[in-house]
mmCIF file of C-alpha atoms in Angstrom:
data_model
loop_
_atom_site.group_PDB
_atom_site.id
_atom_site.type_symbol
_atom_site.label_atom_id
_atom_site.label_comp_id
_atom_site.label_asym_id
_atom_site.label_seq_id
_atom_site.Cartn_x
_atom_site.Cartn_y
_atom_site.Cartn_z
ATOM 1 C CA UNK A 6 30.186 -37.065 43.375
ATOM 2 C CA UNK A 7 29.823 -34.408 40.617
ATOM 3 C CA UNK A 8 32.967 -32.327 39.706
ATOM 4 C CA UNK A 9 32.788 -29.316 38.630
ATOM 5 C CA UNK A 10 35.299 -28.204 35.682
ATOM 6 C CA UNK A 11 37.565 -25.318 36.594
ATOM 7 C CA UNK A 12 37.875 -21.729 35.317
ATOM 8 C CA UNK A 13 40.620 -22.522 32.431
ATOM 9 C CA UNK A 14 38.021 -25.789 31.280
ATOM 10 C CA UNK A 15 35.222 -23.890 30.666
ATOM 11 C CA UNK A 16 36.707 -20.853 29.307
ATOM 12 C CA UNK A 17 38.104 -23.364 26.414
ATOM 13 C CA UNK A 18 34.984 -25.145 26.454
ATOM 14 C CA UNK A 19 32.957 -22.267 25.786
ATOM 15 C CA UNK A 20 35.775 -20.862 22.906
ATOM 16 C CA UNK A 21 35.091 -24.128 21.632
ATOM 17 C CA UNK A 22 31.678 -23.770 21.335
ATOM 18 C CA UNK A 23 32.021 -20.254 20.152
ATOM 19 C CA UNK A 24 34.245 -21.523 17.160
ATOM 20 C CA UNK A 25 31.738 -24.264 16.169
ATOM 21 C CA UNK A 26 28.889 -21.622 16.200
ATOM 22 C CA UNK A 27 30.947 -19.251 13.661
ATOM 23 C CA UNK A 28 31.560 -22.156 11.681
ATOM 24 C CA UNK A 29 28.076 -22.998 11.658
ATOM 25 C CA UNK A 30 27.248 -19.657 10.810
ATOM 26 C CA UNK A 31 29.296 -18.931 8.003
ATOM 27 C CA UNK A 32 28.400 -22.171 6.684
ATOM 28 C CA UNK A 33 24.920 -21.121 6.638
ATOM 29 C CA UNK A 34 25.877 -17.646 5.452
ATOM 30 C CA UNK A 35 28.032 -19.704 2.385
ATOM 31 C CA UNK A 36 24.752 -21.963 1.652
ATOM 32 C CA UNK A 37 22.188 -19.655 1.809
ATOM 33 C CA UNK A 38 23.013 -16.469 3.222
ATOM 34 C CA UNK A 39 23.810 -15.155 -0.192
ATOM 35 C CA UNK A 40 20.375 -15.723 -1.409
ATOM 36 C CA UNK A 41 19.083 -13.254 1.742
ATOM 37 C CA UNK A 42 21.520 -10.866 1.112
ATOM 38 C CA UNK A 43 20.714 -10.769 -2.793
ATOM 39 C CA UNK A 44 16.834 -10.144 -1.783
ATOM 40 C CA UNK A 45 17.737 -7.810 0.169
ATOM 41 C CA UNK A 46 19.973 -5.884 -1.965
ATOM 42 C CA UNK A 47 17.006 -5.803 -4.793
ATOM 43 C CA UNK A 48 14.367 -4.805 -2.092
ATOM 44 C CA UNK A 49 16.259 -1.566 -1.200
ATOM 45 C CA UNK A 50 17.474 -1.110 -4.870
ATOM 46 C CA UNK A 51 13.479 -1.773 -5.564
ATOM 47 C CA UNK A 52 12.823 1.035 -2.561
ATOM 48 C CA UNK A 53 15.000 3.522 -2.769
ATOM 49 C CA UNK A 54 12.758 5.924 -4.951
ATOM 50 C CA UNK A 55 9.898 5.595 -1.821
ATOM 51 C CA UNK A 56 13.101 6.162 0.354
ATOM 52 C CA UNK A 57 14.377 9.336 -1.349
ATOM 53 C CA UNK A 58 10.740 10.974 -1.401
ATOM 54 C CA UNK A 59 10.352 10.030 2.047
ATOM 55 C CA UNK A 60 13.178 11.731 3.284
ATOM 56 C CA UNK A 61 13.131 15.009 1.020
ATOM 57 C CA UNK A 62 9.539 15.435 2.661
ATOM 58 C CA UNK A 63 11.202 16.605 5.707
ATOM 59 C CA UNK A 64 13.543 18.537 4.270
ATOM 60 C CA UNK A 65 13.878 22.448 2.797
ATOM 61 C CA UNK A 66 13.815 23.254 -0.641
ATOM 62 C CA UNK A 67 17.046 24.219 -0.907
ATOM 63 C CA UNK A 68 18.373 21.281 0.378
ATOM 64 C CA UNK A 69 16.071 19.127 -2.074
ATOM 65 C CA UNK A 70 17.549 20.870 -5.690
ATOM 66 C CA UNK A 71 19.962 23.270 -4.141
ATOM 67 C CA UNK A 72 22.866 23.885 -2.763
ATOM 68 C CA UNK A 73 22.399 23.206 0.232
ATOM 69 C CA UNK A 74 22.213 26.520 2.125
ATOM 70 C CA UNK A 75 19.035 24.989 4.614
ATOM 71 C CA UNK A 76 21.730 23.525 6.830
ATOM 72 C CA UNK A 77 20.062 19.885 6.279
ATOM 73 C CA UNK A 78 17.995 20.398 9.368
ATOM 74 C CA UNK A 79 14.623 17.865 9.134
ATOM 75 C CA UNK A 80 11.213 19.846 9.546
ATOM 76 C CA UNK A 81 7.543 19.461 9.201
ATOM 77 C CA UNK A 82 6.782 22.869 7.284
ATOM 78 C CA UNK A 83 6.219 20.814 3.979
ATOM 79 C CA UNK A 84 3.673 18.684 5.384
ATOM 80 C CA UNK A 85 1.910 21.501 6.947
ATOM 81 C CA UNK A 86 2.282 24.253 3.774
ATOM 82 C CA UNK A 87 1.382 21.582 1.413
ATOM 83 C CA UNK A 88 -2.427 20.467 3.556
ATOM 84 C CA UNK A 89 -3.096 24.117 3.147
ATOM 85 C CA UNK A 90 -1.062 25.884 0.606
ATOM 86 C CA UNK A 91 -3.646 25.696 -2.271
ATOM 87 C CA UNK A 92 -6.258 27.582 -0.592
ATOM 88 C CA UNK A 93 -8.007 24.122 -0.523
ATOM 89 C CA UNK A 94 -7.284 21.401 2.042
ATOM 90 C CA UNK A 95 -5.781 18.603 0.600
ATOM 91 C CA UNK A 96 -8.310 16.399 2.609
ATOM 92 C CA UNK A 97 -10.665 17.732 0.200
ATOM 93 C CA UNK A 98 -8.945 16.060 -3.289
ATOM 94 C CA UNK A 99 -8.177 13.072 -1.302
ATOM 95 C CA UNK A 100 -12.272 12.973 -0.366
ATOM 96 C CA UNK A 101 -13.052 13.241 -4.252
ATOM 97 C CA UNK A 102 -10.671 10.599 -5.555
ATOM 98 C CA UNK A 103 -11.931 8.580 -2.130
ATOM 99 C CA UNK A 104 -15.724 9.361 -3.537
ATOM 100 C CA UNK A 105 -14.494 8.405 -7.442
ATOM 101 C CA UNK A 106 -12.532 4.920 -6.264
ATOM 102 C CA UNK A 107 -15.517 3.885 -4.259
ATOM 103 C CA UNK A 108 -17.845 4.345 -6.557
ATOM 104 C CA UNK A 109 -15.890 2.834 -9.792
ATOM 105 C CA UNK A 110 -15.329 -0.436 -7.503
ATOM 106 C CA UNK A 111 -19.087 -0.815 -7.422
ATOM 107 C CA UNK A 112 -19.863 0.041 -11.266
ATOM 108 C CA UNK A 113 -16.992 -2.481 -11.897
ATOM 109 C CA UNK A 114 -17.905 -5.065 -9.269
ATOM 110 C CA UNK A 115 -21.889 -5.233 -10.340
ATOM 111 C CA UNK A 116 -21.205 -4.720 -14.233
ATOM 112 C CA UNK A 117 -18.328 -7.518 -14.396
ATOM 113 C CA UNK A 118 -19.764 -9.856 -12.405
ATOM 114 C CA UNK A 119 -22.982 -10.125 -14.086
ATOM 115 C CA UNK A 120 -20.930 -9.759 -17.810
ATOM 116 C CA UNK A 121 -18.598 -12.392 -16.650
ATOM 117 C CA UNK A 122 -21.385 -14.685 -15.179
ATOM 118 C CA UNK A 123 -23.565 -14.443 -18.596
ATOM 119 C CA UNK A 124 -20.156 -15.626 -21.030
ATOM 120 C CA UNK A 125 -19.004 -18.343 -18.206
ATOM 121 C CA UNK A 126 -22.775 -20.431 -17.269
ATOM 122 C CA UNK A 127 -25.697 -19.374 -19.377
ATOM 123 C CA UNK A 128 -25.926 -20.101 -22.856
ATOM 124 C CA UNK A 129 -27.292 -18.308 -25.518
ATOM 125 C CA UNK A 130 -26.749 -17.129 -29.391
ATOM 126 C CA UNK A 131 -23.657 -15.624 -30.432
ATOM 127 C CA UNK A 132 -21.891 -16.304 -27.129
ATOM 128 C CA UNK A 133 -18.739 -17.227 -28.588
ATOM 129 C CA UNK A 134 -18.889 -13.983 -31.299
ATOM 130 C CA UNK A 135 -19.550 -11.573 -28.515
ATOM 131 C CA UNK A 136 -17.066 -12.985 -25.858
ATOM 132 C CA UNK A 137 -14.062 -12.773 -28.707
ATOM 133 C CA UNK A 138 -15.023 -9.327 -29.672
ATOM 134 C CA UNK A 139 -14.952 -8.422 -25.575
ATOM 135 C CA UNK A 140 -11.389 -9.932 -25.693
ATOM 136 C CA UNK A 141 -10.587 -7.940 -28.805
ATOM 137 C CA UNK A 142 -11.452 -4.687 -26.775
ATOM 138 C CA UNK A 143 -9.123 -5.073 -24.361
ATOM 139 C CA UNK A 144 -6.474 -4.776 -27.466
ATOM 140 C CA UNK A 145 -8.053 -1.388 -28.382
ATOM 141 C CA UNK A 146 -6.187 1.471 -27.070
ATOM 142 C CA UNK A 147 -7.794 3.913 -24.600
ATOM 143 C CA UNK A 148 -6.543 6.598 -26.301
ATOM 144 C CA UNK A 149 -8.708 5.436 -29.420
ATOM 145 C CA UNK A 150 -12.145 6.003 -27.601
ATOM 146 C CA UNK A 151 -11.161 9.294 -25.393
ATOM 147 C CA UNK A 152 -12.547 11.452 -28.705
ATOM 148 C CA UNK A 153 -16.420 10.226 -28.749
ATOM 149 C CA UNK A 154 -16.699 9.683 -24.850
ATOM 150 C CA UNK A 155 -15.648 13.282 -24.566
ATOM 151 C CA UNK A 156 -17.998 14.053 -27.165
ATOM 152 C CA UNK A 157 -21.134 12.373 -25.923
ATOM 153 C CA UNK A 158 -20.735 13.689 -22.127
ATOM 154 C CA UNK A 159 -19.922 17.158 -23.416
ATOM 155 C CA UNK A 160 -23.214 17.143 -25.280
ATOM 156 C CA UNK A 161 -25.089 15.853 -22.311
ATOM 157 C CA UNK A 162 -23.722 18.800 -20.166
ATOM 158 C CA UNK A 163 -21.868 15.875 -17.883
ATOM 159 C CA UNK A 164 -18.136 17.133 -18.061
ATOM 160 C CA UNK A 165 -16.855 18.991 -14.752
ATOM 161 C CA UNK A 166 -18.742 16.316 -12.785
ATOM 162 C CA UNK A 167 -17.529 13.070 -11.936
ATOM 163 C CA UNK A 168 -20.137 11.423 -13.816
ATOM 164 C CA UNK A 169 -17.918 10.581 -16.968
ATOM 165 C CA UNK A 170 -15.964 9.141 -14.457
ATOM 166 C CA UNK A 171 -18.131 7.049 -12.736
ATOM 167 C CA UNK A 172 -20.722 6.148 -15.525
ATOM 168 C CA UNK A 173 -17.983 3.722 -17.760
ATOM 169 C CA UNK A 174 -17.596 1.281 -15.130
ATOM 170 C CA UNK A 175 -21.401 0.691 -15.048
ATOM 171 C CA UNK A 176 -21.461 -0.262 -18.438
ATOM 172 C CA UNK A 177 -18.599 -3.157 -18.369
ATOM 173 C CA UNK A 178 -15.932 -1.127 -19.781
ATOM 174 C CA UNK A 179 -13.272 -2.959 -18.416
ATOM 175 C CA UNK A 180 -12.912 -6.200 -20.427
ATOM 176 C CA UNK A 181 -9.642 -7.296 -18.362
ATOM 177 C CA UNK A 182 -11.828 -7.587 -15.478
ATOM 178 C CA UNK A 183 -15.006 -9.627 -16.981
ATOM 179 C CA UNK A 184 -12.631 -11.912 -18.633
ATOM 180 C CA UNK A 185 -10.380 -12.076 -15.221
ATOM 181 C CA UNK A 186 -14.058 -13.255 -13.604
ATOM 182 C CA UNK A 187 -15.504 -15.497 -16.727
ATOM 183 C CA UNK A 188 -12.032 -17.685 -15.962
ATOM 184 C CA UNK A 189 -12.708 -17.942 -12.681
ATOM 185 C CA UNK A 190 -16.442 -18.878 -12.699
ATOM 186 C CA UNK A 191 -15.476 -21.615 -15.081
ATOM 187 C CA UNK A 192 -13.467 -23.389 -12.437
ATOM 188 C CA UNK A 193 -16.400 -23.776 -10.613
ATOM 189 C CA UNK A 194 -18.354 -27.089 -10.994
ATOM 190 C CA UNK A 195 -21.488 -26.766 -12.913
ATOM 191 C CA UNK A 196 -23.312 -28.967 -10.861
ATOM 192 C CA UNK A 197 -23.777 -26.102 -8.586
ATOM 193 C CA UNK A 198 -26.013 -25.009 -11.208
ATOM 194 C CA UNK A 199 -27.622 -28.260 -11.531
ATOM 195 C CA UNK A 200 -28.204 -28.631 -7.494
ATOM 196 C CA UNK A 201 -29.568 -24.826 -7.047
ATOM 197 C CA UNK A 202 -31.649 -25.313 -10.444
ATOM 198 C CA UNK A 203 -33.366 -28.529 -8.604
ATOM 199 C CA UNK A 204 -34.099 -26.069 -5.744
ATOM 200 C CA UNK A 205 -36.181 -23.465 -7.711
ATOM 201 C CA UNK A 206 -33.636 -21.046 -8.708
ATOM 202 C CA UNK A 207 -33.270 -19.057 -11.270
ATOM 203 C CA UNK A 208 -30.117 -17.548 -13.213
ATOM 204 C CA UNK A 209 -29.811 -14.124 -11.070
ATOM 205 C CA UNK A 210 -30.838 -16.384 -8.089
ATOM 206 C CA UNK A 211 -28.446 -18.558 -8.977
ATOM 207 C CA UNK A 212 -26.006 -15.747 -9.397
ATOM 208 C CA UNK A 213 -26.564 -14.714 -6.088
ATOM 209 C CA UNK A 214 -27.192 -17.015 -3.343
ATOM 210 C CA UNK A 215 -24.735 -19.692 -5.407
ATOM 211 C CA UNK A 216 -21.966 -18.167 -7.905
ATOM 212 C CA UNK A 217 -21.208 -14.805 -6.181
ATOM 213 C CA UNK A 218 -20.008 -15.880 -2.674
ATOM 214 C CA UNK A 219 -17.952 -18.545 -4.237
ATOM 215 C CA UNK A 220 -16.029 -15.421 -6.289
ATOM 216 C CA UNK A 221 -14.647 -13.932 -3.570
ATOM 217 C CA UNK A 222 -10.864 -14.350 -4.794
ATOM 218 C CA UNK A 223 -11.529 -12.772 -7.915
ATOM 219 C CA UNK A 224 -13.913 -10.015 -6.538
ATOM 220 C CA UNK A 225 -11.055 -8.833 -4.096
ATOM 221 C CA UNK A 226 -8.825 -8.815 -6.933
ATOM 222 C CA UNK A 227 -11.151 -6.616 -8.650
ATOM 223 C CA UNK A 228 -12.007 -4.003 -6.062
ATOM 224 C CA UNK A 229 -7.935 -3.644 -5.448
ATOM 225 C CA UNK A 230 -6.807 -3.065 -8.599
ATOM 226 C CA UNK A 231 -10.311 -0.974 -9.712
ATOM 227 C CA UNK A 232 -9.437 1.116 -6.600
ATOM 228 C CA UNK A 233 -5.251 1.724 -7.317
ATOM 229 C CA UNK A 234 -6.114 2.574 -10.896
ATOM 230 C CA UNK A 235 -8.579 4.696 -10.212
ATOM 231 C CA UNK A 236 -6.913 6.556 -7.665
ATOM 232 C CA UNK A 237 -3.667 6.751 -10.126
ATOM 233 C CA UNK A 238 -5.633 8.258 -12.695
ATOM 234 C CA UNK A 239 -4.571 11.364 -14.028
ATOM 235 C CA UNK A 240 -5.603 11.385 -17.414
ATOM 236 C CA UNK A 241 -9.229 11.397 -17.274
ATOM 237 C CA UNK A 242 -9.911 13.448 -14.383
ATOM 238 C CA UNK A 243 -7.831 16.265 -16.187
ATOM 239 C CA UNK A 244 -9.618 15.595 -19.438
ATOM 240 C CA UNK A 245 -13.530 16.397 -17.301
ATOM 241 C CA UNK A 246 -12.716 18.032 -14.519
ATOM 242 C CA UNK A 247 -12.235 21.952 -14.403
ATOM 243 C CA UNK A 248 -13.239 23.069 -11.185
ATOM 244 C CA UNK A 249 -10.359 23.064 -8.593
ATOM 245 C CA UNK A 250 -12.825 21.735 -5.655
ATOM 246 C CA UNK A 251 -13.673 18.547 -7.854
ATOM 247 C CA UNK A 252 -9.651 17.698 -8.346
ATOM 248 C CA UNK A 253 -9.012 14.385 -7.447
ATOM 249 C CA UNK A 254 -5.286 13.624 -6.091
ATOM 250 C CA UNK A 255 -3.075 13.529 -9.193
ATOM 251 C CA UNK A 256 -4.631 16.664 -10.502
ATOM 252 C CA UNK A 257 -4.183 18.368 -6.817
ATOM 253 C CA UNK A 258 -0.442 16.680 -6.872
ATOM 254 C CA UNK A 259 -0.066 18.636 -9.988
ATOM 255 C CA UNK A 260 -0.839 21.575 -9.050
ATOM 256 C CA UNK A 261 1.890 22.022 -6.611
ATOM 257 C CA UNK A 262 5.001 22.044 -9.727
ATOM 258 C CA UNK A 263 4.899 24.956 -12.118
ATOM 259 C CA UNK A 264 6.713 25.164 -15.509
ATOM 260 C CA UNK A 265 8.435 28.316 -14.641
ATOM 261 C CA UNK A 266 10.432 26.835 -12.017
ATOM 262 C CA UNK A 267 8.350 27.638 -8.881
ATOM 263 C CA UNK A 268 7.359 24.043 -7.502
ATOM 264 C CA UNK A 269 7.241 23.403 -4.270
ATOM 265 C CA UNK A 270 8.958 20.603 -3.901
ATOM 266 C CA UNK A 271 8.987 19.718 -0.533
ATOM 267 C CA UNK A 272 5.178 20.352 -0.398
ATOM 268 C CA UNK A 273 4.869 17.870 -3.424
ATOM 269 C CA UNK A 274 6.635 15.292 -2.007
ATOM 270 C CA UNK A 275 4.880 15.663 1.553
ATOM 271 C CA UNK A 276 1.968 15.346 -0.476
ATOM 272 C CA UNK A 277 2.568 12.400 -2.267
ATOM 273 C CA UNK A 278 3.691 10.547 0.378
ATOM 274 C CA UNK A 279 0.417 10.860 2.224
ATOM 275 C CA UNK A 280 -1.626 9.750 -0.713
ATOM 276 C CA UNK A 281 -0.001 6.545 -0.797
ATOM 277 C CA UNK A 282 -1.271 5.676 2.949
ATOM 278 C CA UNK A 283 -4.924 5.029 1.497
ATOM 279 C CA UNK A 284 -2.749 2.772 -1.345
ATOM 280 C CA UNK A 285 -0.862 0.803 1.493
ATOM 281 C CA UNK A 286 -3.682 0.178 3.897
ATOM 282 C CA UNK A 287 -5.858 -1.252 1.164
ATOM 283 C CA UNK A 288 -2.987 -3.140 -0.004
ATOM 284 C CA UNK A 289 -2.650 -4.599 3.800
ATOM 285 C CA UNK A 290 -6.389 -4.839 4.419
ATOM 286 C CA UNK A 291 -6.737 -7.091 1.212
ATOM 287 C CA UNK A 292 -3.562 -8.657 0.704
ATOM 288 C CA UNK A 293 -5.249 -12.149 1.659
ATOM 289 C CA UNK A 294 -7.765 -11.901 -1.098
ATOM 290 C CA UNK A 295 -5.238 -10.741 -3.558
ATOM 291 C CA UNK A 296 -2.547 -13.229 -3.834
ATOM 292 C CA UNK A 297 -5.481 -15.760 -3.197
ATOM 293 C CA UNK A 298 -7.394 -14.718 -6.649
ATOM 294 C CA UNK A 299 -4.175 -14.436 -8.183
ATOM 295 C CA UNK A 300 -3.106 -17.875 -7.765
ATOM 296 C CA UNK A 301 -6.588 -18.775 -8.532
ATOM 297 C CA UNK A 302 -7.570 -17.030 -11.282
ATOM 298 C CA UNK A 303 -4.499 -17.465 -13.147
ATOM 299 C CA UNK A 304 -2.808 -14.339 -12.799
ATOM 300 C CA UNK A 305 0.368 -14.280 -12.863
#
């Protein structure tokens, strides 16, 4: 015949086990809690400027910079005078730099790849030569070429178009990226070459059907960081583009602060906070491919 313990035993028993789950706890808290609550003390230290953006976006001017005379009250108006407040939707600059981003992934993606697939499995004369003076490019200053580009597409009646924008990545501008792909195509075993050379192919048929799919890591690593950079960009949009309707986001950011102390803040940071949605969901969408062709390629 069971017993059953009374009220007074069970109340101690379960203080009892109370006690030896705190002391479990703060054990674990004294191991390796500390570690948690470090990372998380960085991560918000490493947030806070998103954080403070975030929350001026809902709030007044005054209560940005001021003194505080809004009365702290949280309100849409900045998200809804900053879509329309330069007579131009901001859609529209989030379209062009959407246009520019897509289309400098594919210049990169098709001008890389076949760069970075001629220095890493054909051979030819001069290989060596020209894949050392490809490295030494990516020592050379941007700043150093701006002059003559600018040059050659003004002469060609190409500036206030987003060719000059687009055009570069065609041509395998972007050395970082050919050489991030040539290091990655040599970890793959050249008797992949052998096997599809038995079958009839040939290099770009090699390229294709054999080397290409295999680059996936190091493609999505590509297309991510052609697309943040490109949508980043200030510098070279403002250096082509003139027309307001062909301003891509930094230059229509830009627009909304003014040297004589009329920027709209709260507009501006509204603003900028719903550029960085496209930045997240790519992030999110390819976040898998990422860290995989960084810890494949070498990347680190």
């Amino acid at each position: 015949m069971t017993t059953l313990p009374s009220a007074p035993a069970a109340a101690h028993e379960s203080g009892r086990r109370g006690q030896r789950t705190g002391s479990a706890l703060l054990e674990w808290l004294l191991r390796r809690g500390w570690r948690h609550l470090l990372l998380v003390a960085f991560g918000i230290i490493m947030i806070y400027p998103l954080i403070w953006m975030l929350t001026r976006s809902f709030m007044n001017n005054s209560d940005i910079f001021g003194d505080g005379t809004g009365g702290g009250k949280l309100t849409l108006a900045n998200y809804l005078d900053g879509w329309d407040s330069l007579g131009i939707p901001f859609g529209r600059f989030m379209l062009n730099s959407m246009i520019v981003a897509i289309a400098c992934i594919v210049g990169n993606l098709v001008s890389c790849t076949l760069a970075a697939y001629a220095f890493a499995r054909l051979r030819f004369r001069f290989r060596g030569p020209m894949f050392a003076i490809m490295l030494a490019t990516i020592m050379l200053p941007f700043h150093v070429t701006v002059v003559p580009q600018y040059v050659i597409f003004s002469r060609l009646g190409l500036t206030d178009t987003y060719v000059p924008l687009i055009l570069p990545k065609f041509l395998g501008v972007e050395s970082f990226f050919i050489f991030l792909m040539v290091q990655f195509m040599r970890t793959l075993p050249t008797t992949l070459d052998d096997a599809a050379a038995i079958d009839g192919c040939g290099p770009l048929r090699t390229f294709w059907s054999v080397i290409l799919p295999l680059c996936t890591p190091a493609i999505g690593v590509t297309a991510v960081f052609t697309f943040i950079w490109t949508w980043n960009d200030f510098f070279t949009p403002l250096l082509y583009l003139n027309r307001p309707d062909l301003y891509t986001v930094p230059l229509g950011l830009s627009t909304f602060s003014d040297s004589a102390g009329l920027s709209n803040y709260g507009a501006l940071f509204a603003m900028s906070i719903v550029t960085l949605v496209p930045v997240f969901a790519v992030f999110l969408f390819a976040q898998k491919a990422l860290t995989q062709g960084i810890a494949t390629t070498g990347l680190k």
